[in-house]
Coordinates of C-alpha atoms in Angstrom, one line a residue:
M18 CA 64.6 293.8 -4.5
P19 CA 67.3 294.5 -7.1
L20 CA 68.9 297.9 -7.0
Q21 CA 67.9 298.9 -10.5
K22 CA 64.2 298.0 -10.0
L23 CA 64.1 299.8 -6.7
S24 CA 65.7 302.9 -8.2
A25 CA 63.3 302.9 -11.1
L26 CA 60.4 302.5 -8.7
I27 CA 61.5 305.5 -6.7
D28 CA 61.8 307.6 -9.8
A29 CA 58.3 306.6 -11.0
I30 CA 56.7 307.3 -7.7
C31 CA 58.4 310.6 -7.2
N32 CA 57.6 311.8 -10.7
L33 CA 54.0 310.9 -10.1
V34 CA 53.9 312.9 -6.9
I35 CA 55.4 316.0 -8.4
C36 CA 53.6 315.7 -11.8
N37 CA 51.5 318.7 -12.5
D38 CA 50.3 317.8 -16.0
S39 CA 46.6 317.3 -15.7
S40 CA 46.3 315.9 -19.2
L41 CA 48.2 312.8 -18.1
R42 CA 45.6 312.1 -15.4
S43 CA 42.5 312.9 -17.4
Q44 CA 41.3 309.8 -19.2
P45 CA 42.6 306.4 -20.2
I46 CA 44.1 306.3 -23.7
I47 CA 41.8 304.3 -25.9
F48 CA 43.4 303.2 -29.2
N49 CA 40.2 301.6 -30.6
P50 CA 37.7 304.4 -31.2
D51 CA 34.8 301.8 -31.1
F52 CA 36.0 300.4 -27.7
F53 CA 33.0 301.5 -25.7
V54 CA 30.7 300.6 -28.6
E55 CA 31.9 297.0 -28.6
K56 CA 31.8 296.9 -24.8
L57 CA 28.2 298.0 -24.8
R58 CA 27.3 295.5 -27.5
H59 CA 28.7 292.5 -25.6
E60 CA 27.7 293.5 -22.1
K61 CA 24.3 295.0 -22.7
P62 CA 23.0 293.8 -26.0
E63 CA 19.4 295.0 -25.4
V64 CA 20.5 298.5 -24.5
F65 CA 22.8 298.6 -27.5
T66 CA 20.1 297.3 -29.9
E67 CA 17.6 299.8 -28.7
L68 CA 20.1 302.6 -29.1
V69 CA 21.0 301.7 -32.7
V70 CA 17.4 300.9 -33.9
S71 CA 16.1 304.2 -32.5
N72 CA 18.6 306.0 -34.8
I73 CA 17.8 303.8 -37.7
T74 CA 14.2 304.8 -37.5
R75 CA 15.2 308.4 -37.5
L76 CA 16.7 307.9 -40.9
I77 CA 14.3 305.5 -42.6
D78 CA 10.6 305.0 -42.2
L79 CA 9.8 301.4 -40.9
P80 CA 6.2 300.5 -40.3
G81 CA 5.4 298.5 -37.1
A82 CA 5.6 295.1 -38.8
E83 CA 8.9 295.8 -40.5
L84 CA 10.3 297.3 -37.3
A85 CA 9.3 294.2 -35.3
Q86 CA 11.0 292.0 -37.9
L87 CA 14.2 294.1 -37.6
M88 CA 14.1 293.8 -33.8
G89 CA 13.6 290.0 -34.2
E90 CA 10.2 290.1 -32.5
E91 CA 8.4 288.7 -35.6
D92 CA 9.4 286.3 -38.3
P93 CA 10.4 288.1 -41.5
K94 CA 7.7 288.3 -44.2
L95 CA 9.6 288.0 -47.5
P96 CA 8.4 288.3 -51.1
G97 CA 7.3 285.0 -52.7
A98 CA 7.0 283.2 -49.3
N99 CA 3.6 281.7 -50.2
S100 CA 4.2 280.7 -53.8
T101 CA 4.4 277.0 -54.9
A102 CA 7.9 277.6 -56.3
S103 CA 9.2 278.7 -53.0
G104 CA 7.9 275.5 -51.4
F105 CA 9.9 273.5 -53.9
F106 CA 13.1 275.5 -53.2
R107 CA 12.6 275.1 -49.5
S108 CA 12.3 271.4 -49.7
L109 CA 15.4 271.2 -52.0
M110 CA 17.4 273.3 -49.5
S111 CA 16.3 271.1 -46.6
L112 CA 17.6 268.0 -48.5
K113 CA 20.9 269.8 -49.0
R114 CA 21.2 270.6 -45.3
K115 CA 20.8 267.0 -44.4
E116 CA 24.1 266.4 -46.1
K117 CA 25.8 269.5 -44.7
G118 CA 29.4 269.5 -43.8
V119 CA 31.4 271.4 -41.2
V120 CA 31.6 274.5 -43.4
F121 CA 29.3 274.4 -46.4
G122 CA 25.6 274.5 -45.8
S123 CA 26.0 275.1 -42.0
P124 CA 25.1 278.2 -40.1
L125 CA 27.9 280.7 -40.1
T126 CA 30.4 280.2 -37.3
E127 CA 33.9 281.5 -36.4
E128 CA 35.3 278.1 -37.5
G129 CA 33.7 278.4 -40.9
I130 CA 35.0 281.9 -41.3
A131 CA 38.5 280.7 -40.4
Q132 CA 38.3 278.1 -43.2
V133 CA 36.8 280.5 -45.8
S134 CA 39.3 283.2 -45.0
Q135 CA 42.0 281.1 -46.7
L136 CA 40.1 281.5 -49.9
I137 CA 39.9 285.3 -49.4
E138 CA 43.6 285.6 -48.6
Y139 CA 44.5 283.7 -51.8
L140 CA 42.2 285.8 -54.0
H141 CA 43.8 289.0 -52.6
K142 CA 47.0 287.8 -54.3
N143 CA 45.3 287.0 -57.6
L144 CA 43.0 290.0 -58.4
R145 CA 44.3 290.4 -61.9
A146 CA 42.6 287.3 -63.4
E147 CA 40.2 288.5 -66.1
G148 CA 36.6 287.7 -65.4
L149 CA 37.2 286.9 -61.7
F150 CA 34.0 285.8 -60.0
R151 CA 32.3 285.7 -63.4
V152 CA 34.2 282.9 -65.2
P153 CA 33.4 279.5 -63.6
G154 CA 36.2 277.2 -62.5
N155 CA 36.8 273.5 -62.9
S156 CA 34.0 271.5 -61.1
I157 CA 36.3 268.6 -60.2
R158 CA 38.9 270.8 -58.5
Q159 CA 36.2 272.8 -56.8
Q160 CA 34.8 269.6 -55.3
M161 CA 38.2 268.5 -54.1
L162 CA 38.8 271.9 -52.5
K163 CA 35.3 271.9 -50.9
D164 CA 35.9 268.4 -49.3
A165 CA 39.2 269.6 -47.9
L166 CA 37.6 272.6 -46.3
N167 CA 34.7 270.6 -44.8
S168 CA 37.2 268.1 -43.3
G169 CA 39.4 270.8 -41.9
T170 CA 42.5 269.7 -43.9
D171 CA 45.3 272.2 -44.4
I172 CA 45.3 273.5 -47.9
D173 CA 48.2 274.9 -49.8
L174 CA 46.5 277.1 -52.4
D175 CA 49.8 278.5 -53.6
S176 CA 51.0 275.1 -54.8
G177 CA 49.5 275.8 -58.2
E178 CA 47.0 272.9 -58.0
F179 CA 44.0 275.3 -58.0
H180 CA 43.1 278.2 -60.3
S181 CA 41.9 281.6 -59.0
N182 CA 38.6 281.0 -60.8
D183 CA 38.1 277.7 -58.8
V184 CA 38.6 279.6 -55.6
A185 CA 36.4 282.5 -56.6
T186 CA 33.5 280.2 -57.6
L187 CA 33.9 278.2 -54.4
L188 CA 33.6 281.4 -52.3
K189 CA 30.3 282.2 -54.1
M190 CA 29.1 278.6 -53.5
F191 CA 29.8 278.9 -49.8
L192 CA 27.8 282.1 -49.5
G193 CA 24.9 280.7 -51.6
E194 CA 24.6 277.6 -49.3
L195 CA 24.3 279.5 -46.1
P196 CA 20.9 279.0 -44.4
E197 CA 20.1 282.7 -44.8
P198 CA 21.9 285.5 -46.7
L199 CA 24.9 287.1 -45.2
L200 CA 22.9 290.3 -44.5
T201 CA 20.1 288.2 -42.9
H202 CA 16.4 288.1 -43.6
K203 CA 15.5 290.5 -40.8
H204 CA 17.4 293.4 -42.5
F205 CA 15.8 292.8 -46.0
H206 CA 13.1 295.6 -45.8
A207 CA 15.6 298.0 -44.2
H208 CA 17.9 297.7 -47.1
L209 CA 15.1 298.4 -49.5
K210 CA 14.3 301.6 -47.6
I211 CA 18.0 302.7 -47.5
A212 CA 18.0 302.5 -51.3
D213 CA 15.2 305.0 -51.4
L214 CA 17.1 307.7 -49.4
T215 CA 17.4 310.6 -51.8
L216 CA 18.2 314.3 -51.5
F217 CA 15.5 317.1 -51.3
D218 CA 15.4 320.2 -53.4
E219 CA 15.0 323.8 -52.2
K220 CA 11.2 323.4 -51.9
G221 CA 11.5 320.2 -49.9
N222 CA 10.5 317.8 -52.6
K223 CA 12.4 314.5 -53.1
T224 CA 14.8 314.2 -56.0
S225 CA 16.2 311.2 -57.8
T226 CA 19.7 311.9 -56.5
P227 CA 20.8 309.4 -53.8
D228 CA 21.6 310.9 -50.4
K229 CA 25.0 309.2 -49.9
E230 CA 25.7 310.6 -46.5
R231 CA 22.4 309.3 -45.0
Q232 CA 22.8 306.0 -46.8
I233 CA 26.3 305.5 -45.4
E234 CA 25.1 306.4 -41.9
A235 CA 22.1 304.0 -42.2
L236 CA 24.3 301.2 -43.3
Q237 CA 26.8 301.9 -40.5
L238 CA 23.9 301.5 -38.0
L239 CA 22.5 298.5 -39.7
F240 CA 25.8 296.7 -39.7
L241 CA 26.2 297.3 -36.0
I242 CA 23.3 295.0 -35.2
L243 CA 24.4 292.2 -37.5
P244 CA 25.4 289.0 -35.7
A245 CA 29.1 289.0 -35.0
P246 CA 30.1 286.2 -37.5
N247 CA 28.1 287.8 -40.3
R248 CA 29.6 291.2 -39.6
S249 CA 33.2 289.7 -39.6
L250 CA 32.7 287.8 -42.9
L251 CA 30.9 290.8 -44.5
K252 CA 33.8 293.1 -43.7
L253 CA 36.3 290.6 -45.2
L254 CA 34.2 290.1 -48.3
L255 CA 33.4 293.7 -49.1
D256 CA 37.1 294.6 -48.7
L257 CA 38.0 291.9 -51.2
L258 CA 35.4 293.2 -53.7
Y259 CA 36.6 296.7 -53.1
Q260 CA 40.2 295.7 -54.0
T261 CA 38.9 293.7 -56.9
A262 CA 37.0 296.7 -58.4
K263 CA 40.2 298.8 -58.1
K264 CA 41.9 296.4 -60.5
Q265 CA 39.0 296.5 -63.0
D266 CA 41.4 297.7 -65.8
K267 CA 43.0 294.2 -65.5
N268 CA 40.1 291.9 -64.4
K269 CA 37.3 293.7 -66.2
M270 CA 35.1 293.5 -63.1
S271 CA 33.7 296.8 -61.9
A272 CA 31.8 297.3 -58.7
H273 CA 28.5 297.0 -60.5
N274 CA 29.6 293.7 -62.2
L275 CA 30.6 292.3 -58.8
A276 CA 27.3 293.4 -57.3
L277 CA 25.4 291.4 -59.9
M278 CA 27.5 288.3 -59.0
F279 CA 27.1 288.6 -55.2
A280 CA 23.7 290.3 -54.5
P281 CA 21.8 287.0 -54.8
H282 CA 24.1 285.4 -52.3
I283 CA 24.4 288.1 -49.6
L284 CA 21.2 290.1 -49.9
W285 CA 18.4 288.3 -51.8
P286 CA 16.2 286.2 -49.6
R287 CA 16.6 282.5 -49.8
N288 CA 14.1 280.5 -51.9
V289 CA 12.9 283.4 -54.1
T290 CA 13.2 283.9 -57.8
A291 CA 13.8 287.1 -59.9
N292 CA 10.0 287.2 -60.6
D293 CA 9.3 287.4 -56.9
L294 CA 11.6 290.4 -56.4
Q295 CA 10.3 292.3 -59.6
E296 CA 11.2 296.0 -59.4
N297 CA 13.3 295.4 -56.2
I298 CA 16.1 293.7 -58.1
T299 CA 17.5 297.0 -59.3
K300 CA 17.4 298.4 -55.8
L301 CA 19.2 295.4 -54.3
N302 CA 21.9 295.3 -57.0
N303 CA 22.5 299.1 -56.7
G304 CA 22.6 298.7 -52.9
V305 CA 25.4 296.1 -53.1
T306 CA 27.2 298.3 -55.6
F307 CA 27.1 301.1 -53.1
M308 CA 28.4 298.9 -50.3
I309 CA 31.4 297.8 -52.4
K310 CA 32.3 301.4 -53.4
H311 CA 32.0 302.7 -49.8
S312 CA 33.1 299.6 -47.9
Q313 CA 36.0 301.5 -46.2
K314 CA 33.5 303.7 -44.3
L315 CA 30.7 301.2 -43.4
F316 CA 32.3 299.4 -40.5
K317 CA 32.9 302.5 -38.3
A318 CA 30.3 303.4 -35.7
P319 CA 28.8 306.9 -36.2
A320 CA 30.4 309.5 -33.9
Y321 CA 27.2 310.0 -31.8
I322 CA 27.0 306.3 -31.2
R323 CA 30.5 306.3 -29.9
E324 CA 29.7 309.2 -27.6
C325 CA 26.6 307.6 -26.3
A326 CA 28.5 304.4 -25.5
R327 CA 31.3 306.4 -23.8
L328 CA 28.9 308.4 -21.7
H329 CA 27.0 305.3 -20.7
Y330 CA 30.1 303.9 -19.1
L331 CA 31.4 307.1 -17.6
G332 CA 28.3 307.6 -15.5
S333 CA 27.0 310.6 -17.4
R334 CA 23.6 310.9 -19.1
A335 CA 23.7 309.0 -22.3
H336 CA 22.3 310.9 -25.3
T337 CA 20.1 308.6 -27.3
S338 CA 20.5 310.2 -30.7
K339 CA 22.5 312.6 -32.9
D340 CA 19.9 315.3 -32.2
D341 CA 20.6 315.2 -28.5
L342 CA 24.3 315.7 -29.1
D343 CA 23.6 318.6 -31.5
L344 CA 21.7 320.3 -28.6
L345 CA 25.0 320.5 -26.7
T346 CA 26.5 322.8 -29.3
S347 CA 23.4 325.2 -29.4
P348 CA 23.8 328.8 -28.1
G349 CA 21.5 328.1 -25.1
S350 CA 23.8 325.3 -23.8
K351 CA 26.8 327.6 -23.6
E352 CA 25.4 329.1 -20.4
L353 CA 25.7 325.8 -18.7
Q354 CA 29.4 325.3 -19.6
P355 CA 30.9 327.3 -16.7
L356 CA 28.8 325.3 -14.2
K357 CA 29.8 322.0 -15.8
S358 CA 33.5 323.0 -15.9
Q359 CA 33.3 324.0 -12.2
K360 CA 31.8 320.7 -11.3
R361 CA 34.4 318.8 -13.3
G362 CA 37.1 320.9 -11.6
R363 CA 35.9 319.9 -8.2
L364 CA 35.7 316.2 -9.1
D365 CA 39.1 316.3 -10.6
S366 CA 40.6 318.0 -7.6
C367 CA 39.1 315.5 -5.2
H368 CA 40.4 312.6 -7.4
Q369 CA 43.8 314.2 -7.5
E370 CA 43.9 314.6 -3.7
E371 CA 43.0 311.0 -3.2
T372 CA 45.6 309.9 -5.7
Q373 CA 48.2 312.2 -4.0
Q374 CA 47.4 310.7 -0.6
R375 CA 47.7 307.1 -1.8
T376 CA 51.0 307.9 -3.6
E377 CA 52.5 309.7 -0.5
A378 CA 51.6 306.7 1.7
A379 CA 53.3 304.3 -0.7
L380 CA 56.3 306.6 -0.9
R381 CA 56.6 306.7 2.9
E382 CA 56.4 303.0 3.1
L383 CA 59.2 302.7 0.5
F384 CA 61.3 305.2 2.4
R385 CA 60.9 303.2 5.6
H386 CA 62.0 300.1 3.7
V387 CA 65.1 301.9 2.5
H388 CA 65.8 303.5 5.9
N389 CA 65.7 300.1 7.6
M390 CA 68.3 298.6 5.3
P391 CA 71.7 298.0 6.7
D392 CA 74.3 300.7 6.1
S393 CA 75.9 300.1 2.7
A394 CA 76.7 301.9 -0.5
K395 CA 73.4 300.7 -1.9
K396 CA 71.4 302.4 0.9
K397 CA 73.3 305.7 0.4
K398 CA 72.6 305.6 -3.3
L399 CA 68.9 305.1 -2.7
I400 CA 68.7 307.9 -0.2
R401 CA 70.5 310.2 -2.7
Q402 CA 67.8 309.1 -5.2
F403 CA 65.1 310.3 -2.7
N404 CA 66.9 313.6 -2.2
K405 CA 66.8 314.3 -5.9
H406 CA 63.0 314.9 -5.6
P407 CA 62.6 317.4 -2.8
S408 CA 58.9 317.9 -3.7
A409 CA 58.1 314.3 -2.7
L410 CA 57.0 314.0 0.9
T411 CA 59.0 311.5 2.8
P412 CA 58.9 310.6 6.5
G413 CA 62.1 312.4 7.1
S414 CA 60.9 315.5 5.4
E415 CA 57.5 316.1 6.8
A416 CA 56.0 319.5 6.0
A417 CA 57.1 321.8 8.8
T418 CA 54.4 323.9 10.6
P419 CA 54.6 327.5 9.6
P420 CA 56.2 329.7 12.3
A421 CA 53.8 332.0 14.2
P422 CA 53.9 335.5 12.9
R423 CA 56.1 337.8 15.1
R424 CA 54.3 340.8 16.6
T425 CA 55.3 343.9 14.8
R426 CA 56.7 346.8 16.8
S427 CA 54.4 349.7 17.3
R428 CA 55.2 352.8 15.1
S429 CA 52.9 355.2 17.2
F430 CA 54.4 358.3 18.9
S431 CA 53.5 357.0 22.3
G432 CA 55.3 353.7 21.6
L433 CA 58.3 355.7 20.5
I434 CA 58.4 357.7 23.8
K435 CA 57.9 354.5 25.8
R436 CA 60.8 352.8 24.0
K437 CA 62.9 356.0 24.4
V438 CA 62.2 356.4 28.1
L439 CA 62.3 352.7 29.1
G440 CA 64.8 351.8 26.3
T441 CA 67.2 349.2 27.5
P442 CA 65.1 347.3 30.1
V443 CA 62.3 346.6 27.6
I444 CA 64.8 345.4 24.9
V445 CA 66.5 343.2 27.4
E446 CA 63.2 341.7 28.6
R447 CA 62.1 341.1 25.0
K448 CA 65.4 339.5 24.2
S449 CA 65.0 337.1 27.1
R450 CA 61.5 336.1 26.0
D451 CA 62.5 335.6 22.4
T452 CA 63.8 332.1 21.7
T453 CA 65.1 332.8 18.2
P454 CA 68.5 334.3 18.0
E455 CA 68.8 337.9 16.7
P456 CA 70.5 338.4 13.4
K457 CA 74.0 340.0 13.5
R458 CA 74.2 343.7 13.2
A459 CA 75.0 344.9 9.7
S460 CA 78.2 346.7 9.0
K461 CA 78.4 350.3 7.8
E462 CA 79.0 349.0 4.3
N463 CA 75.9 346.9 4.4
I464 CA 73.9 349.8 5.8
H465 CA 75.1 352.0 3.0
L466 CA 74.2 349.3 0.5
L467 CA 70.7 349.0 1.9
Q468 CA 70.3 352.8 1.7
K469 CA 71.0 352.6 -2.0
C470 CA 68.6 349.7 -2.5
G471 CA 65.8 351.5 -0.6
S472 CA 65.4 348.9 2.1
P473 CA 62.1 349.3 4.1
A474 CA 63.9 348.5 7.4
H475 CA 66.5 351.2 6.8
T476 CA 63.8 353.7 5.9
S477 CA 62.0 353.0 9.2
Q478 CA 65.3 353.5 11.1
A479 CA 65.9 356.8 9.4
K480 CA 62.4 358.0 10.4
L481 CA 63.1 357.0 14.0
K482 CA 66.3 359.0 14.0
S483 CA 64.6 362.0 12.5
L484 CA 61.9 361.9 15.2
E485 CA 64.5 361.6 18.0
G486 CA 66.3 364.6 16.6
R487 CA 63.2 366.6 16.5
K488 CA 62.4 365.6 20.1
E489 CA 65.9 366.7 21.3
D490 CA 65.6 370.0 19.5
S491 CA 62.2 370.7 21.1
C492 CA 63.7 369.8 24.6
R493 CA 66.6 372.2 24.0
R494 CA 64.3 375.0 22.9
M495 CA 62.1 374.4 26.0
R496 CA 65.1 374.5 28.3
A497 CA 66.3 377.7 26.7
H498 CA 62.9 379.3 27.1
L499 CA 62.7 378.3 30.8
L500 CA 66.2 379.7 31.4
S501 CA 65.3 383.0 29.8
K502 CA 62.2 383.3 32.0
D503 CA 64.3 382.7 35.1
S504 CA 66.9 385.3 34.2
S505 CA 64.2 388.0 33.4
S506 CA 62.6 387.4 36.8
L507 CA 65.8 387.9 38.5

């Protein structure tokens, strides 16, 4: 093992052992806020769909048949499905699909999105063309470009051979030839209900003012259960239309004008006419206008969906709706916070102990490896590296057992008399039993210094001296008293 790598490994392990920053050991850093949402969507699609649909029904009222269509349990019932005109369009579209190529007229795939994304990237560079998506291009150039995309040929759109109107018209043609609209037939009735979401007045009556916050939330949820290819292309398309509308002073194409161009391709059901939709045309066009204006917010999962997905994988109880998460912030739930924090603290301490044990075992193994190396400058350097981290536990520095507490000397008066009478033999016997060497006697200067500092040991010595002095005085007085009695008797 090279010296630099081994030295870096020692530093890393030692720093981990002595690290006391709990925030570094709390949770993995997730850069994608929708990481657990995407994980749940791919690994458990049924659980994910049930979670999202339950929150959609909280926002919009879907009867049983429309809910079953949204869940894919029933075939969508669309307007004009039983008319004679729809039968004609259906047969016409079936004839077109018999001649379908790799991209145009085929169900949406990742390969098709990769081909069409070339058109979207080119249009991002040419957003200033007046009447973009409204002015038709050259049909011959469009057919050439369509054949090239179907065959998978590399296309150099920047060569000047094609005009931006050719590319914009071909993009609309691709969307119009999909077997179903980009937002799918299953979601048709849900979009009509989202358009009806309005604010309420103080008396609880509905107004004509759209409830933008609820509409954004409902669209976020609805986009989460779109098929993955549809969701990817829809994000690319709405971003392109959003950027196009920002340049409306140059291209004369506002968000509403763009919605009129694209609503029939991405939202209207296939094989229907304007007469079949009747009053719903305005709702659908306004819905697409709303999507273009707020496209930068629609492809983020709501915060409570993120939390539900995160709790699902962390082993906690998953909250099924926004209302469940709101309950956590209610006053009654604050009483449970200390218990939850104590439980989390116990779990964190157990986890930290296990991590500490594994780390110390790895560190001991590494130390043995270094210790068994032949004597050399490299070995000395590595050992010095270990010595820089005294907090790390190594085989050579095992934690010493704490010394047994020494029995304190008795401060009672009887003990004092015993030590005074027996004195030297007891001290000698205690010194012989004690294995630890006695510290050296302090000099007079040190004793004087301790007196100034107020040492407890010196204070106890002073008390002993004062007691001894009192005892000697009492003995002298007793002796004098006895002598006086003897003399008087004589």
